CSV table of C-alpha atoms and ligand atoms in Angstrom, one decimal:
chain,number,residue,atom,x,y,z
A,1,UNK,CA,-13.5,-0.2,42.4
A,2,UNK,CA,-12.4,1.4,45.5
A,3,UNK,CA,-12.5,5.1,45.2
A,4,UNK,CA,-8.8,6.3,45.4
A,5,UNK,CA,-8.4,9.6,47.3
A,6,UNK,CA,-9.5,12.8,46.1
A,7,UNK,CA,-7.5,15.9,44.9
A,8,UNK,CA,-5.3,16.4,41.9
A,9,UNK,CA,-2.5,18.5,43.2
A,10,UNK,CA,0.7,17.6,41.5
A,11,UNK,CA,4.4,17.3,43.4
A,12,UNK,CA,5.2,20.5,42.0
A,13,UNK,CA,2.7,22.0,44.5
A,14,UNK,CA,3.9,19.9,47.6
A,15,UNK,CA,4.8,22.1,50.7
A,16,UNK,CA,8.2,21.2,51.6
A,17,UNK,CA,10.5,18.5,50.0
A,18,UNK,CA,14.1,17.3,51.3
A,19,UNK,CA,17.0,17.5,49.1
A,20,UNK,CA,18.4,14.3,48.7
A,21,UNK,CA,18.2,11.1,46.9
A,22,UNK,CA,18.3,8.4,49.5
A,23,UNK,CA,20.5,6.5,47.6
A,24,UNK,CA,24.1,5.7,48.5
A,25,UNK,CA,27.1,7.3,46.2
A,26,UNK,CA,27.7,3.7,44.7
A,27,UNK,CA,23.9,3.2,43.6
A,28,UNK,CA,23.9,7.2,42.1
A,29,UNK,CA,27.2,6.2,40.5
A,30,UNK,CA,25.1,3.5,38.6
A,31,UNK,CA,24.0,6.6,36.4
A,32,UNK,CA,25.7,7.3,33.2
A,33,UNK,CA,28.4,9.9,33.1
A,34,UNK,CA,28.0,11.9,35.7
A,35,UNK,CA,24.6,13.0,35.4
A,36,UNK,CA,23.5,12.4,39.1
A,37,UNK,CA,25.5,15.6,39.6
A,38,UNK,CA,22.0,17.1,39.4
A,39,UNK,CA,20.7,16.2,42.5
A,40,UNK,CA,17.0,17.0,42.4
A,41,UNK,CA,14.9,17.9,45.2
A,42,UNK,CA,12.8,15.1,46.1
A,43,UNK,CA,10.3,13.9,48.9
A,44,UNK,CA,11.2,10.7,50.9
A,45,UNK,CA,8.6,11.8,53.6
A,46,UNK,CA,5.3,9.8,53.7
A,47,UNK,CA,3.4,12.4,55.3
A,48,UNK,CA,4.3,14.8,52.5
A,49,UNK,CA,2.9,12.7,49.5
A,50,UNK,CA,0.2,14.8,47.9
A,51,UNK,CA,-3.0,13.6,47.5
A,52,UNK,CA,-4.0,12.0,44.4
A,53,UNK,CA,-6.6,10.3,42.2
A,54,UNK,CA,-5.5,7.4,40.1
A,55,UNK,CA,-7.2,6.7,36.9
A,56,UNK,CA,-9.5,3.7,36.9
A,57,UNK,CA,-8.2,0.5,35.1
A,58,UNK,CA,-11.6,-0.5,34.5
A,59,UNK,CA,-13.2,2.8,33.2
A,60,UNK,CA,-12.3,3.8,29.6
A,61,UNK,CA,-11.5,7.4,28.5
A,62,UNK,CA,-15.0,7.4,27.3
A,63,UNK,CA,-16.4,6.6,30.7
A,64,UNK,CA,-17.6,3.2,29.7
A,65,UNK,CA,-17.0,0.6,32.8
A,66,UNK,CA,-15.2,-2.7,31.9
A,67,UNK,CA,-17.1,-5.5,33.5
A,68,UNK,CA,-15.8,-8.8,31.7
A,69,UNK,CA,-12.5,-9.9,30.4
A,70,UNK,CA,-13.9,-9.9,26.7
A,71,UNK,CA,-14.4,-5.8,27.1
A,72,UNK,CA,-11.0,-5.5,28.9
A,73,UNK,CA,-9.1,-7.4,26.0
A,74,UNK,CA,-11.0,-5.8,23.3
A,75,UNK,CA,-11.5,-2.3,24.6
A,76,UNK,CA,-9.5,-1.3,27.6
A,77,UNK,CA,-6.4,-3.1,27.0
A,78,UNK,CA,-5.7,-1.8,23.6
A,79,UNK,CA,-6.4,1.5,24.8
A,80,UNK,CA,-4.3,1.5,27.8
A,81,UNK,CA,-1.6,-0.2,25.9
A,82,UNK,CA,-1.6,2.7,23.1
A,83,UNK,CA,-1.7,5.4,25.9
A,84,UNK,CA,1.4,4.1,27.4
A,85,UNK,CA,2.9,3.7,23.9
A,86,UNK,CA,2.1,7.3,23.0
A,87,UNK,CA,2.8,9.3,26.3
A,88,UNK,CA,5.3,7.1,28.3
A,89,UNK,CA,7.6,4.7,26.5
A,90,UNK,CA,6.9,5.2,22.8
A,91,UNK,CA,5.8,3.1,19.9
A,92,UNK,CA,8.2,0.5,18.9
A,93,UNK,CA,8.2,-1.1,15.3
A,94,UNK,CA,7.8,-4.9,15.2
A,95,UNK,CA,10.6,-7.2,14.0
A,96,UNK,CA,12.7,-5.8,11.5
A,97,UNK,CA,12.7,-7.9,8.1
A,98,UNK,CA,16.1,-8.8,8.3
A,99,UNK,CA,15.9,-10.5,11.6
A,100,UNK,CA,17.8,-13.9,11.6
A,101,UNK,CA,19.7,-16.0,14.1
A,102,UNK,CA,22.9,-17.7,14.2
A,103,UNK,CA,24.1,-20.1,16.9
A,104,UNK,CA,27.6,-19.1,17.5
A,105,UNK,CA,28.4,-21.6,20.1
A,106,UNK,CA,27.0,-24.6,22.3
A,107,UNK,CA,28.8,-26.2,25.1
A,108,UNK,CA,27.2,-28.7,27.2
A,109,UNK,CA,30.1,-28.8,29.6
A,110,UNK,CA,29.5,-25.3,31.2
A,111,UNK,CA,29.1,-24.9,34.9
A,112,UNK,CA,30.9,-28.1,36.1
A,113,UNK,CA,28.9,-30.0,33.4
A,114,UNK,CA,25.6,-28.9,34.9
A,115,UNK,CA,24.5,-26.6,32.1
A,116,UNK,CA,24.7,-26.0,28.5
A,117,UNK,CA,25.7,-22.5,27.5
A,118,UNK,CA,24.8,-21.4,24.2
A,119,UNK,CA,25.5,-17.8,22.6
A,120,UNK,CA,23.4,-16.7,19.8
A,121,UNK,CA,23.7,-13.9,17.5
A,122,UNK,CA,20.2,-12.1,16.8
A,123,UNK,CA,21.0,-10.0,13.6
A,124,UNK,CA,18.6,-7.4,13.2
A,125,UNK,CA,19.7,-6.7,9.5
A,126,UNK,CA,20.4,-8.8,6.5
A,127,UNK,CA,24.0,-7.6,6.3
A,128,UNK,CA,24.8,-8.8,9.9
A,129,UNK,CA,26.1,-5.1,10.7
A,130,UNK,CA,23.6,-4.6,13.8
A,131,UNK,CA,23.2,-7.6,16.4
A,132,UNK,CA,22.8,-8.3,19.8
A,133,UNK,CA,24.2,-11.5,21.6
A,134,UNK,CA,22.1,-13.5,23.4
A,135,UNK,CA,23.8,-15.7,26.1
A,136,UNK,CA,21.6,-18.7,27.4
A,137,UNK,CA,22.2,-21.4,30.1
A,138,UNK,CA,20.1,-24.4,30.2
A,139,UNK,CA,19.9,-27.2,32.7
A,140,UNK,CA,21.6,-30.5,31.4
A,141,UNK,CA,19.1,-32.3,33.6
A,142,UNK,CA,15.8,-31.9,31.8
A,143,UNK,CA,13.3,-33.8,30.0
A,144,UNK,CA,12.1,-31.5,27.7
A,145,UNK,CA,11.9,-27.8,26.7
A,146,UNK,CA,12.8,-25.8,29.9
A,147,UNK,CA,11.2,-22.5,31.2
A,148,UNK,CA,13.5,-19.7,31.6
A,149,UNK,CA,14.1,-16.3,32.9
A,150,UNK,CA,15.2,-13.6,30.6
A,151,UNK,CA,16.7,-10.5,31.5
A,152,UNK,CA,19.1,-7.4,30.4
A,153,UNK,CA,22.5,-7.0,32.0
A,154,UNK,CA,24.3,-3.6,32.8
A,155,UNK,CA,27.9,-4.6,32.1
A,156,UNK,CA,28.2,-7.2,29.6
A,157,UNK,CA,27.2,-10.7,29.4
A,158,UNK,CA,30.9,-11.5,30.3
A,159,UNK,CA,30.2,-10.3,33.8
A,160,UNK,CA,27.1,-12.2,35.0
A,161,UNK,CA,29.4,-15.3,36.1
A,162,UNK,CA,32.9,-16.7,36.5
A,163,UNK,CA,32.3,-18.7,33.3
A,164,UNK,CA,35.8,-18.0,31.4
A,165,UNK,CA,34.2,-19.2,28.1
A,166,UNK,CA,31.6,-16.2,27.8
A,167,UNK,CA,32.4,-14.0,24.9
A,168,UNK,CA,33.0,-10.5,26.2
A,169,UNK,CA,30.4,-7.7,25.2
A,170,UNK,CA,32.6,-4.9,23.4
A,171,UNK,CA,29.9,-2.6,22.3
A,172,UNK,CA,30.1,-0.5,25.3
A,173,UNK,CA,30.8,3.1,23.9
A,174,UNK,CA,30.6,6.7,25.3
A,175,UNK,CA,31.0,10.1,23.5
A,176,UNK,CA,34.6,11.2,23.7
A,177,UNK,CA,32.9,14.6,24.3
A,178,UNK,CA,29.6,16.4,24.1
A,179,UNK,CA,28.5,15.9,20.3
A,180,UNK,CA,31.8,14.2,19.5
A,181,UNK,CA,32.4,10.8,18.2
A,182,UNK,CA,32.2,7.7,20.1
A,183,UNK,CA,35.1,5.6,21.6
A,184,UNK,CA,35.1,2.4,23.2
A,185,UNK,CA,35.8,2.2,27.0
A,186,UNK,CA,37.4,-0.6,28.7
A,187,UNK,CA,34.8,-3.1,29.6
A,188,UNK,CA,34.0,-4.5,33.2
A,189,UNK,CA,35.9,-7.7,34.5
A,190,UNK,CA,34.5,-10.8,34.1
A,191,UNK,CA,32.1,-11.9,36.8
A,192,UNK,CA,31.6,-8.1,38.1
A,193,UNK,CA,28.0,-8.6,38.5
A,194,UNK,CA,28.0,-12.2,39.3
A,195,UNK,CA,26.2,-11.3,42.6
A,196,UNK,CA,23.1,-10.6,40.9
A,197,UNK,CA,22.7,-13.7,38.8
A,198,UNK,CA,22.6,-16.8,40.4
A,199,UNK,CA,22.9,-18.9,37.3
A,200,UNK,CA,23.7,-22.2,39.5
A,201,UNK,CA,20.8,-22.0,41.6
A,202,UNK,CA,18.5,-21.3,38.9
A,203,UNK,CA,19.8,-24.3,36.8
A,204,UNK,CA,19.7,-26.6,40.0
A,205,UNK,CA,15.9,-25.3,40.1
A,206,UNK,CA,15.3,-26.6,36.6
A,207,UNK,CA,15.4,-23.2,35.0
A,208,UNK,CA,17.4,-21.7,32.2
A,209,UNK,CA,18.7,-18.2,32.3
A,210,UNK,CA,19.0,-16.0,29.0
A,211,UNK,CA,20.7,-12.4,29.1
A,212,UNK,CA,21.6,-9.9,26.6
A,213,UNK,CA,24.0,-6.6,27.2
A,214,UNK,CA,21.6,-3.5,26.8
A,215,UNK,CA,24.3,-1.9,25.2
A,216,UNK,CA,24.0,-4.3,22.1
A,217,UNK,CA,20.5,-2.8,21.5
A,218,UNK,CA,20.8,0.9,22.9
A,219,UNK,CA,23.9,2.1,24.6
A,220,UNK,CA,22.5,3.9,27.8
A,221,UNK,CA,23.1,7.5,27.3
A,222,UNK,CA,21.6,10.3,25.2
A,223,UNK,CA,23.2,10.7,22.0
A,224,UNK,CA,20.4,11.9,20.0
A,225,UNK,CA,19.2,8.0,19.0
A,226,UNK,CA,21.9,7.7,16.6
A,227,UNK,CA,23.9,4.6,17.8
A,228,UNK,CA,21.4,2.1,18.9
A,229,UNK,CA,18.7,0.3,17.1
A,230,UNK,CA,16.2,3.6,16.6
A,231,UNK,CA,18.1,4.6,13.0
A,232,UNK,CA,17.3,1.3,11.5
A,233,UNK,CA,13.6,2.2,11.5
A,234,UNK,CA,13.9,5.9,10.3
A,235,UNK,CA,11.9,6.9,7.3
A,236,UNK,CA,13.5,8.8,4.9
A,237,UNK,CA,14.8,12.4,6.2
A,238,UNK,CA,13.9,11.2,9.8
A,239,UNK,CA,16.7,12.1,12.3
A,240,UNK,CA,15.3,11.1,15.7
A,241,UNK,CA,12.0,9.4,17.1
A,242,UNK,CA,8.9,11.4,16.8
A,243,UNK,CA,7.3,12.3,20.3
A,244,UNK,CA,5.3,9.4,20.4
A,245,UNK,CA,8.2,7.0,19.5
A,246,UNK,CA,10.4,4.7,21.2
A,247,UNK,CA,12.9,5.9,23.8
A,248,UNK,CA,15.8,3.6,24.9
A,249,UNK,CA,13.4,1.7,27.6
A,250,UNK,CA,11.3,0.8,24.7
A,251,UNK,CA,14.2,-0.2,22.6
A,252,UNK,CA,15.6,-2.5,25.5
A,253,UNK,CA,11.9,-4.1,25.6
A,254,UNK,CA,12.0,-4.5,21.7
A,255,UNK,CA,15.3,-6.5,22.0
A,256,UNK,CA,13.9,-8.7,24.4
A,257,UNK,CA,11.0,-9.3,22.1
A,258,UNK,CA,13.9,-10.1,19.4
A,259,UNK,CA,15.1,-12.8,22.1
A,260,UNK,CA,11.6,-14.3,22.3
A,261,UNK,CA,11.5,-14.6,18.7
A,262,UNK,CA,14.8,-16.8,18.9
A,263,UNK,CA,13.2,-18.9,21.6
A,264,UNK,CA,10.3,-19.8,19.3
A,265,UNK,CA,12.9,-21.1,17.3
A,266,UNK,CA,15.0,-23.3,19.8
A,267,UNK,CA,13.4,-26.6,20.8
A,268,UNK,CA,15.3,-26.7,24.1
A,269,UNK,CA,13.5,-23.4,25.2
A,270,UNK,CA,9.8,-23.5,26.1
A,271,UNK,CA,8.7,-20.3,24.8
A,272,UNK,CA,5.5,-20.5,26.6
A,273,UNK,CA,7.4,-20.4,29.8
A,274,UNK,CA,9.6,-17.6,29.7
A,275,UNK,CA,9.7,-15.0,32.7
A,276,UNK,CA,11.0,-11.4,31.8
A,277,UNK,CA,13.0,-10.2,34.8
A,278,UNK,CA,14.6,-6.8,35.5
A,279,UNK,CA,16.6,-4.9,38.0
A,280,UNK,CA,16.0,-0.8,38.3
A,281,UNK,CA,16.0,0.4,34.9
A,282,UNK,CA,16.0,-3.2,33.7
A,283,UNK,CA,12.6,-3.8,35.8
A,284,UNK,CA,10.9,-0.9,34.1
A,285,UNK,CA,11.8,-2.4,30.9
A,286,UNK,CA,10.6,-5.8,31.8
A,287,UNK,CA,7.4,-4.4,32.7
A,288,UNK,CA,7.1,-2.8,29.5
A,289,UNK,CA,8.2,-5.9,27.7
A,290,UNK,CA,5.7,-7.9,29.1
A,291,UNK,CA,2.7,-5.4,28.6
A,292,UNK,CA,3.8,-4.9,24.8
A,293,UNK,CA,4.7,-8.6,24.3
A,294,UNK,CA,2.0,-11.0,25.5
A,295,UNK,CA,4.3,-14.1,24.7
A,296,UNK,CA,6.0,-13.3,27.9
A,297,UNK,CA,4.4,-15.7,30.5
A,298,UNK,CA,5.5,-13.8,33.7
A,299,UNK,CA,7.0,-10.6,34.5
A,300,UNK,CA,9.7,-9.6,37.5
A,301,UNK,CA,10.1,-6.0,38.3
A,302,UNK,CA,12.9,-5.7,41.0
A,303,UNK,CA,13.3,-2.1,42.3
A,304,UNK,CA,12.0,-0.6,39.1
A,305,UNK,CA,10.8,2.6,40.6
A,306,UNK,CA,9.9,5.7,38.6
A,307,UNK,CA,8.4,4.6,35.3
A,308,UNK,CA,8.3,0.8,36.3
A,309,UNK,CA,6.2,-0.5,39.3
A,310,UNK,CA,6.2,3.1,41.5
A,311,UNK,CA,3.0,5.2,41.0
A,312,UNK,CA,3.9,8.5,39.5
A,313,UNK,CA,1.4,10.5,41.0
A,314,UNK,CA,2.7,9.8,44.6
A,315,UNK,CA,5.7,11.7,43.7
A,316,UNK,CA,7.7,9.8,46.4
A,317,UNK,CA,11.5,9.4,45.4
A,318,UNK,CA,12.1,9.9,42.0
A,319,UNK,CA,9.6,12.0,39.9
A,320,UNK,CA,8.7,12.3,36.4
A,321,UNK,CA,10.3,15.6,36.1
A,322,UNK,CA,13.7,14.1,37.5
A,323,UNK,CA,13.8,11.1,35.5
A,324,UNK,CA,13.2,12.9,32.1
A,325,UNK,CA,15.8,15.3,33.0
A,326,UNK,CA,18.7,13.0,33.8
A,327,UNK,CA,17.8,10.2,31.3
A,328,UNK,CA,16.4,12.2,28.7
A,329,UNK,CA,16.4,9.2,26.3
A,330,UNK,CA,14.5,6.5,28.3
A,331,UNK,CA,11.0,7.7,27.6
A,332,UNK,CA,9.2,9.0,24.3
A,333,UNK,CA,9.5,13.1,24.1
A,334,UNK,CA,5.7,12.9,24.9
A,335,UNK,CA,6.5,11.8,28.7
A,336,UNK,CA,8.3,15.1,29.3
A,337,UNK,CA,5.4,17.2,29.2
A,338,UNK,CA,4.1,15.4,32.5
A,339,UNK,CA,7.2,16.7,34.4
A,340,UNK,CA,5.6,18.3,37.6
A,341,UNK,CA,2.0,17.5,36.2
A,342,UNK,CA,1.5,14.2,37.0
A,343,UNK,CA,-2.3,14.5,37.7
A,344,UNK,CA,-2.4,15.4,33.6
A,345,UNK,CA,-1.3,11.7,32.8
A,346,UNK,CA,-3.8,9.7,31.2
A,347,UNK,CA,-2.4,6.4,32.8
A,348,UNK,CA,-0.5,5.4,36.0
A,349,UNK,CA,1.9,2.6,36.7
A,350,UNK,CA,-0.8,0.5,38.4
A,351,UNK,CA,-2.1,0.2,34.8
A,352,UNK,CA,1.1,-0.8,33.6
A,353,UNK,CA,1.0,-3.7,35.8
A,354,UNK,CA,-2.7,-4.4,35.0
A,355,UNK,CA,-1.4,-4.9,31.1
A,356,UNK,CA,0.4,-7.9,32.5
A,357,UNK,CA,-2.8,-9.7,33.3
A,358,UNK,CA,-3.7,-12.4,33.6
A,359,UNK,CA,-0.2,-13.4,33.5
A,360,UNK,CA,1.6,-13.5,36.9
A,361,UNK,CA,3.6,-10.7,37.7
A,362,UNK,CA,5.9,-10.3,40.7
A,363,UNK,CA,7.2,-6.8,42.2
A,364,UNK,CA,10.2,-6.4,44.5
A,365,UNK,CA,11.2,-3.6,46.5
A,366,UNK,CA,14.2,-3.0,48.8
A,367,UNK,CA,13.1,-1.1,52.4
A,368,UNK,CA,16.1,1.2,52.0
A,369,UNK,CA,15.5,1.9,48.5
A,370,UNK,CA,13.2,4.8,49.2
A,371,UNK,CA,14.4,6.3,45.9
A,372,UNK,CA,12.2,3.7,44.2
A,373,UNK,CA,9.5,4.2,46.4
A,374,UNK,CA,8.7,0.5,47.7
A,375,UNK,CA,5.0,1.8,48.9
A,376,UNK,CA,4.2,3.2,45.4
A,377,UNK,CA,5.6,-0.3,43.9
A,378,UNK,CA,3.6,-2.0,45.9
A,379,UNK,CA,0.0,-0.1,45.7
A,380,UNK,CA,0.5,-0.4,42.2
A,381,UNK,CA,0.2,-4.2,42.5
A,382,UNK,CA,-3.0,-3.5,44.7
A,383,UNK,CA,-4.6,-1.1,42.1
A,384,UNK,CA,-4.1,-3.4,39.5
A,385,UNK,CA,-6.0,-6.1,41.3
A,386,UNK,CA,-9.2,-5.4,39.9
A,387,UNK,CA,-8.0,-6.3,36.5
A,388,UNK,CA,-6.6,-9.6,37.8
A,389,UNK,CA,-10.0,-10.3,39.5
A,390,UNK,CA,-11.9,-10.0,36.2
A,391,UNK,CA,-10.0,-13.4,35.6
A,392,UNK,CA,-11.1,-14.8,38.6
A,393,UNK,CA,-7.5,-14.4,39.8
A,394,UNK,CA,-6.3,-12.8,43.2
A,395,UNK,CA,-3.9,-10.0,43.4
A,396,UNK,CA,-2.5,-8.0,46.4
A,397,UNK,CA,-4.9,-6.6,49.1
A,398,UNK,CA,-4.7,-3.8,51.7
A,399,UNK,CA,-3.0,-0.3,51.7
A,400,UNK,CA,-0.4,-1.3,54.4
A,401,UNK,CA,3.0,-2.0,53.0
A,402,UNK,CA,4.0,-5.9,53.6
A,403,UNK,CA,6.3,-6.7,56.6
A,404,UNK,CA,9.9,-6.3,55.3
A,405,UNK,CA,11.2,-10.1,54.3
A,406,UNK,CA,7.7,-11.3,54.3
A,407,UNK,CA,6.9,-12.1,50.9
A,408,UNK,CA,3.4,-12.2,49.7
A,409,UNK,CA,2.7,-14.5,46.6
A,410,UNK,CA,-0.9,-16.4,47.2
A,411,UNK,CA,-2.0,-14.7,44.1
A,412,UNK,CA,-1.2,-14.0,40.5
A,413,UNK,CA,0.6,-10.6,41.6
A,414,UNK,CA,3.4,-11.4,44.1
A,415,UNK,CA,5.3,-8.8,46.4
A,416,UNK,CA,8.1,-8.5,48.7
A,417,UNK,CA,10.1,-5.9,50.5
A,418,UNK,CA,13.6,-7.1,51.1
A,419,UNK,CA,15.7,-5.6,54.1
A,420,UNK,CA,18.7,-3.6,52.6
A,421,UNK,CA,19.6,-1.4,49.9
A,422,UNK,CA,18.8,-1.0,46.0
A,423,UNK,CA,20.1,-4.1,44.3
A,424,UNK,CA,19.2,-7.5,43.4
A,425,UNK,CA,20.2,-10.2,45.6
A,426,UNK,CA,20.0,-14.1,46.2
A,427,UNK,CA,17.1,-13.6,48.6
A,428,UNK,CA,15.5,-11.8,45.6
A,429,UNK,CA,15.9,-14.4,43.1
A,430,UNK,CA,14.8,-17.1,45.4
A,431,UNK,CA,11.4,-15.4,45.9
A,432,UNK,CA,11.1,-15.2,41.9
A,433,UNK,CA,11.8,-18.9,41.9
A,434,UNK,CA,9.2,-19.7,44.2
A,435,UNK,CA,6.7,-17.7,42.4
A,436,UNK,CA,7.8,-19.0,39.1
A,437,UNK,CA,7.7,-22.7,40.4
A,438,UNK,CA,3.6,-21.8,41.2
A,439,UNK,CA,3.0,-20.5,37.8
A,440,UNK,CA,5.3,-21.6,35.3
A,441,UNK,CA,5.7,-25.6,36.5
A,442,UNK,CA,2.9,-28.0,36.7
A,443,UNK,CA,3.4,-29.3,40.2
B,501,GCU,C1,18.9,5.7,38.8
B,501,GCU,C2,17.5,5.9,38.2
B,501,GCU,C3,16.4,5.0,38.3
B,501,GCU,C4,17.2,3.7,37.8
B,501,GCU,C5,18.4,3.5,38.5
B,501,GCU,C6,19.0,2.3,38.1
B,501,GCU,O1,18.8,5.7,40.3
B,501,GCU,O2,16.9,7.3,38.7
B,501,GCU,O3,15.2,5.2,37.7
B,501,GCU,O4,15.9,2.8,38.3
B,501,GCU,O5,19.1,4.5,38.2
B,501,GCU,O6,18.5,1.6,36.8
B,501,GCU,O7,19.9,1.7,38.5
């Protein structure tokens, strides 16, 4: 293991920071309900990144060194997983007792007869009062069960493409006013997010696509954990998750695992070849989902930034302090303790990437998306590499950020930094498919 830099200064002690987010107003507008108004002091200058020491993924808290995959699997991996659970994302429950599925519709004439569209209700309770709707497209040209990409969408299932027969996601809610009751707000137009979901391209390449609206699992704002799945698991008298219990990102990841529960029952889907993918907050979620649930065969993080692939200790772009302040519901309450004190974190995000090993993981950045710290995202892959090497696999090498638009995918950790801004584009998906072709197909 290389020695990684030396002092323990945290970003609170940085000499000077600039007051800007580095994101367009439109991108910041993606944040819920005006919280972006609290513009933090952030550093976007590489020369001001503090010196830091990363925890070594192959050294246990006890000091024991991990030298083989058996010790990784039985000792260090469980230790790291437990730390990420209790200190970062929060512990999630398993599948609920009442979990059951209903195929609501199946249409083999979708997308000009190229695909089969299914909509599946995934009920979390026997009484069917709590459910998420899984939208699935499968290529009609297939000889057996297909591999697929699974990801959350921001604005509703009906926004991912211009198929008029997708059922509109209606569970988008917001509080009328602080502490007030919820009201439904008008949904987004059909196909509003089509540029982010190249359904036809995936179908043409032999992949299925499945997606869930995040609001079906837990609406994306801080309501004290009353309106999502959390209350279904409260013990008697509990009114919100404990400090080490799941926040919203872990709830979304939990929902992705429930989609996986369904895939295991669908003979058209090869549940052993599901890639979990996500952009931005959903990229954070995709990494955590793959770390926590080893049934996912591959993970793709797109512009996931702070709390995703980016190293927290670099304090570049969004910081632990800022993300906890603006999105207090995303992580577990314990994570707030590390605001301006990243050096005290018992983990860093390269170890999240390492938890995906030996399964392939792809990290994508955008050159103008400094808020998500492209270099910090890349370095997570570099510093996760020793764990992949234990398995005889290659990862990423060299501390220099790869050239823009020159993907690296020779090993089990892939990476690219695309030109342009914070987004998930056709170019990004083309690289994910190339990478998946190497790892999820027998060619
Ligand atoms: C905000 C937030 C990021 C997040 C992004 C998104 O910019 O600060 O952490 O990744 O929203 O999900 O779009």
